[in-house]
């Protein structure tokens, strides 16, 4: 199952196992079970003094296996083979079960241990999903740390009938005690906060008590991270408050155009951004959404950022780097069938539509790349573009047109996403030239039509363009004294990671200059 290189890496990791545990497999006589047994035998063979393998498990899901530390009631089960993007999740689960400490803040571990109740989680994932590992690792850690938390990690491709019965059309999908708990990327902090009803109030009080910052950055994407590093290097008190560190890069599969980094993926890049910021004295406040901005009452006064949980932070200068999010197509059926056939991440959810008909709305680079990727998985792809030609790069368009199971519709206006029995069954499009409407029968629709700036909370405070972008000058300054902005949330053209990072650095230098001149 594993090549020699992976075996060598795994052997090195397993040297960190200090406490004995056993793997108990539930198997049947099929290829998936044989592959699972081969993987488990390899793992056991690499650390036979600490890891025991049993094959007498009686779980209904086959193949599956549990990891259980000797003398504990931990309950973590993997159903299906956790390879692909989930191999790292398996390695971490092995290490944590074997006593190796997780790289998680001590207060998070204490919050997990303090959860009181019976929590039976089931998380469905796909091996190509780059959003799934965060959720899988979070719930795995919770099961290992707190015996009241039971977690089953289910590879959707191995249990297709179960996936269809529960109408799972997007991953990661999490069930708690048999009921839908959430879908999409979630960190362990988010999950714990959702379970702990007093978490928001405690966070609000803690944040409001913080000393004022010299520079407070709102948003933790490439622009926010760069601003944090540049500001902290000036020796001034710097804070970053972010809803999700890494921003939209978390949802990006491949990054191949960031200068000096030949190739990486979005989640790795996002983790590197946070790691870089943490090497400096930056106060990072994750999982916090800004609700409003209150300018200084007088020149040289403090600017206030009010948070959605009721807390507030104050600073001498503020850098807005709130980024952008995927744009909705805003037609009947989109909201109704979200995660029931309407999706926004082809890399995550594409495997769930294997052998089915799908559509991609949007003819830019994202849309055409999505259609190319899906064409290798699904039966057929209809690409729908409003304009009279595709806007993607020529090399991508050429590749798309070479694929036999792709139909391209230009001058096509999406008017409705149709469905029945709670699931998508078609896409209605109108020819903008003839006016004729056509219903495309399909089971999945992937929306890829651009971005919307996350600036709604700034309306009436900071000057915005007609598109909702923060208007900035050449130095990143807004119309509000002491408030700067950077990245995809601004009027700066070309929404690219490298441009956002440069903007963040520029905004930090401008904020520092402002402090020198006005403090």
mmCIF file of C-alpha atoms in Angstrom, residues 58-332:
data_model
loop_
_atom_site.group_PDB
_atom_site.id
_atom_site.type_symbol
_atom_site.label_atom_id
_atom_site.label_comp_id
_atom_site.label_asym_id
_atom_site.label_seq_id
_atom_site.Cartn_x
_atom_site.Cartn_y
_atom_site.Cartn_z
ATOM 1 C CA UNK A 58 -17.358 -6.697 14.639
ATOM 2 C CA UNK A 59 -18.296 -3.223 13.424
ATOM 3 C CA UNK A 60 -21.018 -3.085 10.741
ATOM 4 C CA UNK A 61 -18.870 -0.862 8.527
ATOM 5 C CA UNK A 62 -16.301 -2.988 6.745
ATOM 6 C CA UNK A 63 -13.508 -2.241 6.248
ATOM 7 C CA UNK A 64 -12.920 -0.133 9.346
ATOM 8 C CA UNK A 65 -10.551 -0.049 12.293
ATOM 9 C CA UNK A 66 -10.290 1.591 15.698
ATOM 10 C CA UNK A 67 -7.307 3.107 17.469
ATOM 11 C CA UNK A 68 -7.440 2.558 21.220
ATOM 12 C CA UNK A 69 -4.807 3.313 23.821
ATOM 13 C CA UNK A 70 -4.353 0.639 26.465
ATOM 14 C CA UNK A 71 -6.318 1.344 29.642
ATOM 15 C CA UNK A 72 -8.491 4.101 28.132
ATOM 16 C CA UNK A 73 -11.985 4.422 26.684
ATOM 17 C CA UNK A 74 -10.942 6.374 23.595
ATOM 18 C CA UNK A 75 -13.097 5.630 20.557
ATOM 19 C CA UNK A 76 -11.724 6.689 17.185
ATOM 20 C CA UNK A 77 -12.657 4.685 14.098
ATOM 21 C CA UNK A 78 -11.617 5.030 10.472
ATOM 22 C CA UNK A 79 -14.074 3.484 8.004
ATOM 23 C CA UNK A 80 -12.430 2.999 4.625
ATOM 24 C CA UNK A 81 -8.820 3.724 3.748
ATOM 25 C CA UNK A 82 -7.556 7.109 5.031
ATOM 26 C CA UNK A 83 -5.082 7.744 2.226
ATOM 27 C CA UNK A 84 -4.765 10.693 -0.196
ATOM 28 C CA UNK A 85 -5.247 13.964 1.672
ATOM 29 C CA UNK A 86 -6.196 11.982 4.789
ATOM 30 C CA UNK A 87 -2.941 10.055 5.192
ATOM 31 C CA UNK A 88 -1.608 12.891 7.354
ATOM 32 C CA UNK A 89 -4.763 12.627 9.492
ATOM 33 C CA UNK A 90 -4.059 8.930 10.042
ATOM 34 C CA UNK A 91 -0.420 9.574 10.971
ATOM 35 C CA UNK A 92 -1.428 12.251 13.491
ATOM 36 C CA UNK A 93 -4.096 9.985 14.969
ATOM 37 C CA UNK A 94 -1.483 7.235 15.420
ATOM 38 C CA UNK A 95 0.926 9.644 17.122
ATOM 39 C CA UNK A 96 -1.705 11.199 19.406
ATOM 40 C CA UNK A 97 -3.080 7.793 20.386
ATOM 41 C CA UNK A 98 0.496 6.735 21.097
ATOM 42 C CA UNK A 99 1.029 9.598 23.527
ATOM 43 C CA UNK A 100 2.780 12.157 21.312
ATOM 44 C CA UNK A 101 1.465 15.630 22.280
ATOM 45 C CA UNK A 102 -0.520 17.524 19.621
ATOM 46 C CA UNK A 103 0.623 20.950 18.464
ATOM 47 C CA UNK A 104 -2.469 22.634 19.893
ATOM 48 C CA UNK A 105 -2.677 25.458 22.415
ATOM 49 C CA UNK A 106 -3.049 24.123 26.005
ATOM 50 C CA UNK A 107 -6.291 26.064 26.536
ATOM 51 C CA UNK A 108 -7.842 24.260 23.543
ATOM 52 C CA UNK A 109 -6.965 20.872 25.063
ATOM 53 C CA UNK A 110 -8.490 21.983 28.352
ATOM 54 C CA UNK A 111 -11.646 23.118 26.565
ATOM 55 C CA UNK A 112 -11.956 19.685 24.914
ATOM 56 C CA UNK A 113 -11.478 17.904 28.236
ATOM 57 C CA UNK A 114 -14.120 20.131 29.849
ATOM 58 C CA UNK A 115 -16.862 19.149 27.380
ATOM 59 C CA UNK A 116 -19.551 17.360 29.359
ATOM 60 C CA UNK A 117 -22.008 15.184 27.478
ATOM 61 C CA UNK A 118 -22.156 12.278 25.086
ATOM 62 C CA UNK A 119 -20.916 13.225 21.633
ATOM 63 C CA UNK A 120 -21.027 10.650 18.828
ATOM 64 C CA UNK A 121 -19.563 12.233 15.686
ATOM 65 C CA UNK A 122 -19.586 10.837 12.160
ATOM 66 C CA UNK A 123 -17.572 12.769 9.586
ATOM 67 C CA UNK A 124 -17.806 11.928 5.894
ATOM 68 C CA UNK A 125 -14.813 12.858 3.749
ATOM 69 C CA UNK A 126 -13.343 12.201 0.318
ATOM 70 C CA UNK A 127 -9.687 11.438 -0.324
ATOM 71 C CA UNK A 128 -9.360 14.384 -2.748
ATOM 72 C CA UNK A 129 -10.936 16.917 -0.369
ATOM 73 C CA UNK A 130 -8.439 19.512 0.851
ATOM 74 C CA UNK A 131 -11.001 20.946 3.307
ATOM 75 C CA UNK A 132 -11.589 17.599 5.042
ATOM 76 C CA UNK A 133 -8.311 17.023 6.938
ATOM 77 C CA UNK A 134 -8.876 19.946 9.338
ATOM 78 C CA UNK A 135 -12.256 18.526 10.372
ATOM 79 C CA UNK A 136 -11.043 14.921 10.505
ATOM 80 C CA UNK A 137 -8.030 15.878 12.616
ATOM 81 C CA UNK A 138 -10.111 18.062 14.939
ATOM 82 C CA UNK A 139 -12.656 15.334 15.659
ATOM 83 C CA UNK A 140 -9.926 12.682 15.934
ATOM 84 C CA UNK A 141 -8.104 14.774 18.525
ATOM 85 C CA UNK A 142 -11.315 15.318 20.472
ATOM 86 C CA UNK A 143 -12.000 11.574 20.613
ATOM 87 C CA UNK A 144 -8.467 10.876 21.836
ATOM 88 C CA UNK A 145 -8.473 13.634 24.485
ATOM 89 C CA UNK A 146 -12.028 13.233 25.842
ATOM 90 C CA UNK A 147 -13.527 9.722 26.313
ATOM 91 C CA UNK A 148 -17.038 11.214 26.064
ATOM 92 C CA UNK A 149 -16.365 12.037 22.412
ATOM 93 C CA UNK A 150 -16.722 9.176 19.908
ATOM 94 C CA UNK A 151 -15.604 9.814 16.321
ATOM 95 C CA UNK A 152 -16.013 7.779 13.151
ATOM 96 C CA UNK A 153 -14.185 9.011 10.033
ATOM 97 C CA UNK A 154 -15.932 7.668 6.913
ATOM 98 C CA UNK A 155 -14.449 7.666 3.409
ATOM 99 C CA UNK A 156 -17.481 8.358 1.226
ATOM 100 C CA UNK A 157 -16.187 6.488 -1.806
ATOM 101 C CA UNK A 158 -16.000 3.220 0.164
ATOM 102 C CA UNK A 159 -19.538 3.572 1.506
ATOM 103 C CA UNK A 160 -21.412 4.961 -1.475
ATOM 104 C CA UNK A 161 -24.784 3.443 -0.520
ATOM 105 C CA UNK A 162 -24.567 5.027 2.915
ATOM 106 C CA UNK A 163 -23.663 8.375 1.365
ATOM 107 C CA UNK A 164 -26.638 8.248 -0.988
ATOM 108 C CA UNK A 165 -29.029 7.134 1.758
ATOM 109 C CA UNK A 166 -28.033 10.068 3.962
ATOM 110 C CA UNK A 167 -28.097 12.376 0.915
ATOM 111 C CA UNK A 168 -24.528 13.570 1.426
ATOM 112 C CA UNK A 169 -23.560 15.691 -1.567
ATOM 113 C CA UNK A 170 -20.783 17.815 -0.042
ATOM 114 C CA UNK A 171 -17.834 17.017 2.175
ATOM 115 C CA UNK A 172 -16.741 17.291 4.855
ATOM 116 C CA UNK A 173 -20.186 16.554 6.338
ATOM 117 C CA UNK A 174 -20.449 16.050 10.086
ATOM 118 C CA UNK A 175 -23.234 14.343 12.028
ATOM 119 C CA UNK A 176 -23.536 14.567 15.810
ATOM 120 C CA UNK A 177 -25.672 11.940 17.537
ATOM 121 C CA UNK A 178 -27.324 11.159 14.208
ATOM 122 C CA UNK A 179 -28.204 14.770 13.309
ATOM 123 C CA UNK A 180 -26.429 17.135 10.910
ATOM 124 C CA UNK A 181 -23.896 19.174 12.884
ATOM 125 C CA UNK A 182 -22.184 21.085 10.095
ATOM 126 C CA UNK A 183 -20.454 20.948 6.739
ATOM 127 C CA UNK A 184 -17.345 22.518 5.270
ATOM 128 C CA UNK A 185 -14.031 23.343 6.867
ATOM 129 C CA UNK A 186 -14.106 23.655 10.679
ATOM 130 C CA UNK A 187 -11.228 23.959 13.105
ATOM 131 C CA UNK A 188 -11.140 22.268 16.485
ATOM 132 C CA UNK A 189 -11.682 25.669 18.113
ATOM 133 C CA UNK A 190 -14.834 26.217 16.055
ATOM 134 C CA UNK A 191 -16.234 22.809 16.915
ATOM 135 C CA UNK A 192 -15.561 23.232 20.627
ATOM 136 C CA UNK A 193 -17.075 26.732 20.587
ATOM 137 C CA UNK A 194 -20.204 25.351 18.916
ATOM 138 C CA UNK A 195 -20.557 22.746 21.648
ATOM 139 C CA UNK A 196 -19.696 25.115 24.510
ATOM 140 C CA UNK A 197 -22.572 27.619 24.612
ATOM 141 C CA UNK A 198 -20.698 29.938 26.979
ATOM 142 C CA UNK A 199 -17.607 30.176 24.787
ATOM 143 C CA UNK A 200 -18.673 33.348 22.936
ATOM 144 C CA UNK A 201 -19.325 35.324 26.109
ATOM 145 C CA UNK A 202 -16.021 34.216 27.638
ATOM 146 C CA UNK A 203 -14.168 35.170 24.451
ATOM 147 C CA UNK A 204 -15.854 38.575 24.310
ATOM 148 C CA UNK A 205 -14.817 39.463 27.852
ATOM 149 C CA UNK A 206 -11.279 38.231 27.275
ATOM 150 C CA UNK A 207 -10.868 40.247 24.060
ATOM 151 C CA UNK A 208 -12.396 43.440 25.451
ATOM 152 C CA UNK A 209 -9.880 43.416 28.293
ATOM 153 C CA UNK A 210 -6.889 43.518 25.933
ATOM 154 C CA UNK A 211 -4.619 46.549 25.851
ATOM 155 C CA UNK A 212 -4.910 48.819 22.797
ATOM 156 C CA UNK A 213 -2.724 47.910 19.815
ATOM 157 C CA UNK A 214 -0.459 50.149 17.785
ATOM 158 C CA UNK A 215 -1.662 48.261 14.698
ATOM 159 C CA UNK A 216 -4.731 46.021 14.608
ATOM 160 C CA UNK A 217 -5.185 43.972 11.433
ATOM 161 C CA UNK A 218 -8.669 42.702 10.582
ATOM 162 C CA UNK A 219 -8.340 39.567 8.451
ATOM 163 C CA UNK A 220 -5.704 36.847 8.317
ATOM 164 C CA UNK A 221 -5.222 36.052 4.631
ATOM 165 C CA UNK A 222 -2.018 36.782 2.706
ATOM 166 C CA UNK A 223 -2.536 40.553 3.080
ATOM 167 C CA UNK A 224 -3.217 40.334 6.817
ATOM 168 C CA UNK A 225 -0.340 37.945 7.498
ATOM 169 C CA UNK A 226 2.135 40.108 5.573
ATOM 170 C CA UNK A 227 0.893 43.218 7.375
ATOM 171 C CA UNK A 228 1.340 41.447 10.705
ATOM 172 C CA UNK A 229 4.909 40.408 9.962
ATOM 173 C CA UNK A 230 5.928 43.847 8.667
ATOM 174 C CA UNK A 231 4.301 45.683 11.573
ATOM 175 C CA UNK A 232 5.717 43.382 14.261
ATOM 176 C CA UNK A 233 9.215 43.746 12.815
ATOM 177 C CA UNK A 234 8.963 47.453 13.620
ATOM 178 C CA UNK A 235 8.709 46.555 17.303
ATOM 179 C CA UNK A 236 5.193 47.892 17.774
ATOM 180 C CA UNK A 237 2.236 46.177 19.471
ATOM 181 C CA UNK A 238 0.493 44.223 16.698
ATOM 182 C CA UNK A 239 -2.684 42.158 16.657
ATOM 183 C CA UNK A 240 -4.491 40.152 13.983
ATOM 184 C CA UNK A 241 -8.159 39.360 14.434
ATOM 185 C CA UNK A 242 -9.421 36.890 11.854
ATOM 186 C CA UNK A 243 -12.447 34.756 11.183
ATOM 187 C CA UNK A 244 -10.242 32.109 9.554
ATOM 188 C CA UNK A 245 -6.489 32.515 9.311
ATOM 189 C CA UNK A 246 -5.315 32.003 5.755
ATOM 190 C CA UNK A 247 -8.574 33.318 4.337
ATOM 191 C CA UNK A 248 -9.534 32.092 0.913
ATOM 192 C CA UNK A 249 -6.203 30.323 0.394
ATOM 193 C CA UNK A 250 -7.645 27.583 2.604
ATOM 194 C CA UNK A 251 -10.016 26.766 -0.267
ATOM 195 C CA UNK A 252 -7.395 26.865 -3.024
ATOM 196 C CA UNK A 253 -6.095 23.528 -4.272
ATOM 197 C CA UNK A 254 -2.862 24.257 -6.124
ATOM 198 C CA UNK A 255 -0.655 27.361 -5.873
ATOM 199 C CA UNK A 256 2.052 27.471 -8.520
ATOM 200 C CA UNK A 257 2.565 31.191 -9.128
ATOM 201 C CA UNK A 258 3.755 32.528 -5.774
ATOM 202 C CA UNK A 259 7.280 33.651 -6.506
ATOM 203 C CA UNK A 260 10.017 31.433 -4.961
ATOM 204 C CA UNK A 261 7.495 28.691 -4.071
ATOM 205 C CA UNK A 262 7.429 26.318 -7.029
ATOM 206 C CA UNK A 263 4.335 24.449 -5.923
ATOM 207 C CA UNK A 264 2.164 24.105 -2.815
ATOM 208 C CA UNK A 265 -1.483 23.730 -1.898
ATOM 209 C CA UNK A 266 -3.805 26.180 -0.195
ATOM 210 C CA UNK A 267 -4.059 24.633 3.286
ATOM 211 C CA UNK A 268 -0.252 24.276 3.514
ATOM 212 C CA UNK A 269 0.173 27.863 2.371
ATOM 213 C CA UNK A 270 -2.391 29.081 4.929
ATOM 214 C CA UNK A 271 -0.621 27.185 7.712
ATOM 215 C CA UNK A 272 2.696 28.713 6.627
ATOM 216 C CA UNK A 273 1.194 32.204 6.753
ATOM 217 C CA UNK A 274 0.095 31.692 10.345
ATOM 218 C CA UNK A 275 3.373 30.047 11.353
ATOM 219 C CA UNK A 276 5.336 32.986 9.932
ATOM 220 C CA UNK A 277 3.191 35.532 11.773
ATOM 221 C CA UNK A 278 3.525 33.575 15.019
ATOM 222 C CA UNK A 279 7.333 33.701 14.841
ATOM 223 C CA UNK A 280 6.990 37.399 15.639
ATOM 224 C CA UNK A 281 5.285 38.955 18.616
ATOM 225 C CA UNK A 282 1.866 39.120 16.945
ATOM 226 C CA UNK A 283 -1.266 38.580 19.015
ATOM 227 C CA UNK A 284 -3.392 36.315 16.777
ATOM 228 C CA UNK A 285 -7.095 36.123 17.606
ATOM 229 C CA UNK A 286 -8.741 33.466 15.459
ATOM 230 C CA UNK A 287 -12.442 32.661 14.891
ATOM 231 C CA UNK A 288 -13.501 36.263 15.387
ATOM 232 C CA UNK A 289 -15.713 38.171 12.949
ATOM 233 C CA UNK A 290 -15.667 41.972 12.834
ATOM 234 C CA UNK A 291 -19.107 43.536 13.156
ATOM 235 C CA UNK A 292 -18.385 47.264 12.882
ATOM 236 C CA UNK A 293 -15.626 49.878 12.802
ATOM 237 C CA UNK A 294 -15.798 52.985 14.999
ATOM 238 C CA UNK A 295 -13.350 55.754 13.918
ATOM 239 C CA UNK A 296 -11.403 57.698 16.526
ATOM 240 C CA UNK A 297 -13.501 60.398 18.200
ATOM 241 C CA UNK A 298 -10.643 62.883 17.868
ATOM 242 C CA UNK A 299 -7.278 63.101 16.051
ATOM 243 C CA UNK A 300 -4.797 60.747 17.659
ATOM 244 C CA UNK A 301 -7.547 58.855 19.482
ATOM 245 C CA UNK A 302 -8.229 55.121 19.431
ATOM 246 C CA UNK A 303 -10.131 53.315 16.683
ATOM 247 C CA UNK A 304 -12.517 50.573 17.847
ATOM 248 C CA UNK A 305 -13.350 47.307 16.106
ATOM 249 C CA UNK A 306 -16.519 45.714 17.481
ATOM 250 C CA UNK A 307 -16.826 41.946 17.131
ATOM 251 C CA UNK A 308 -19.816 39.733 16.432
ATOM 252 C CA UNK A 309 -19.531 38.023 19.834
ATOM 253 C CA UNK A 310 -19.992 41.340 21.652
ATOM 254 C CA UNK A 311 -16.333 41.987 22.380
ATOM 255 C CA UNK A 312 -14.288 44.898 21.098
ATOM 256 C CA UNK A 313 -10.670 45.762 20.363
ATOM 257 C CA UNK A 314 -8.982 49.175 20.190
ATOM 258 C CA UNK A 315 -5.962 50.407 18.276
ATOM 259 C CA UNK A 316 -4.114 53.517 17.167
ATOM 260 C CA UNK A 317 -4.234 52.307 13.550
ATOM 261 C CA UNK A 318 -6.262 49.609 11.784
ATOM 262 C CA UNK A 319 -5.517 47.652 8.595
ATOM 263 C CA UNK A 320 -8.556 46.125 6.877
ATOM 264 C CA UNK A 321 -7.651 42.917 5.024
ATOM 265 C CA UNK A 322 -10.927 41.025 5.135
ATOM 266 C CA UNK A 323 -10.572 39.492 1.658
ATOM 267 C CA UNK A 324 -13.430 38.163 -0.419
ATOM 268 C CA UNK A 325 -15.696 35.119 -0.741
ATOM 269 C CA UNK A 326 -17.222 33.149 -3.603
ATOM 270 C CA UNK A 327 -20.056 34.974 -5.346
ATOM 271 C CA UNK A 328 -23.489 33.338 -5.412
ATOM 272 C CA UNK A 329 -25.331 33.072 -8.719
ATOM 273 C CA UNK A 330 -28.525 34.238 -6.912
ATOM 274 C CA UNK A 331 -31.151 32.293 -8.847
ATOM 275 C CA UNK A 332 -34.091 30.245 -7.549
#
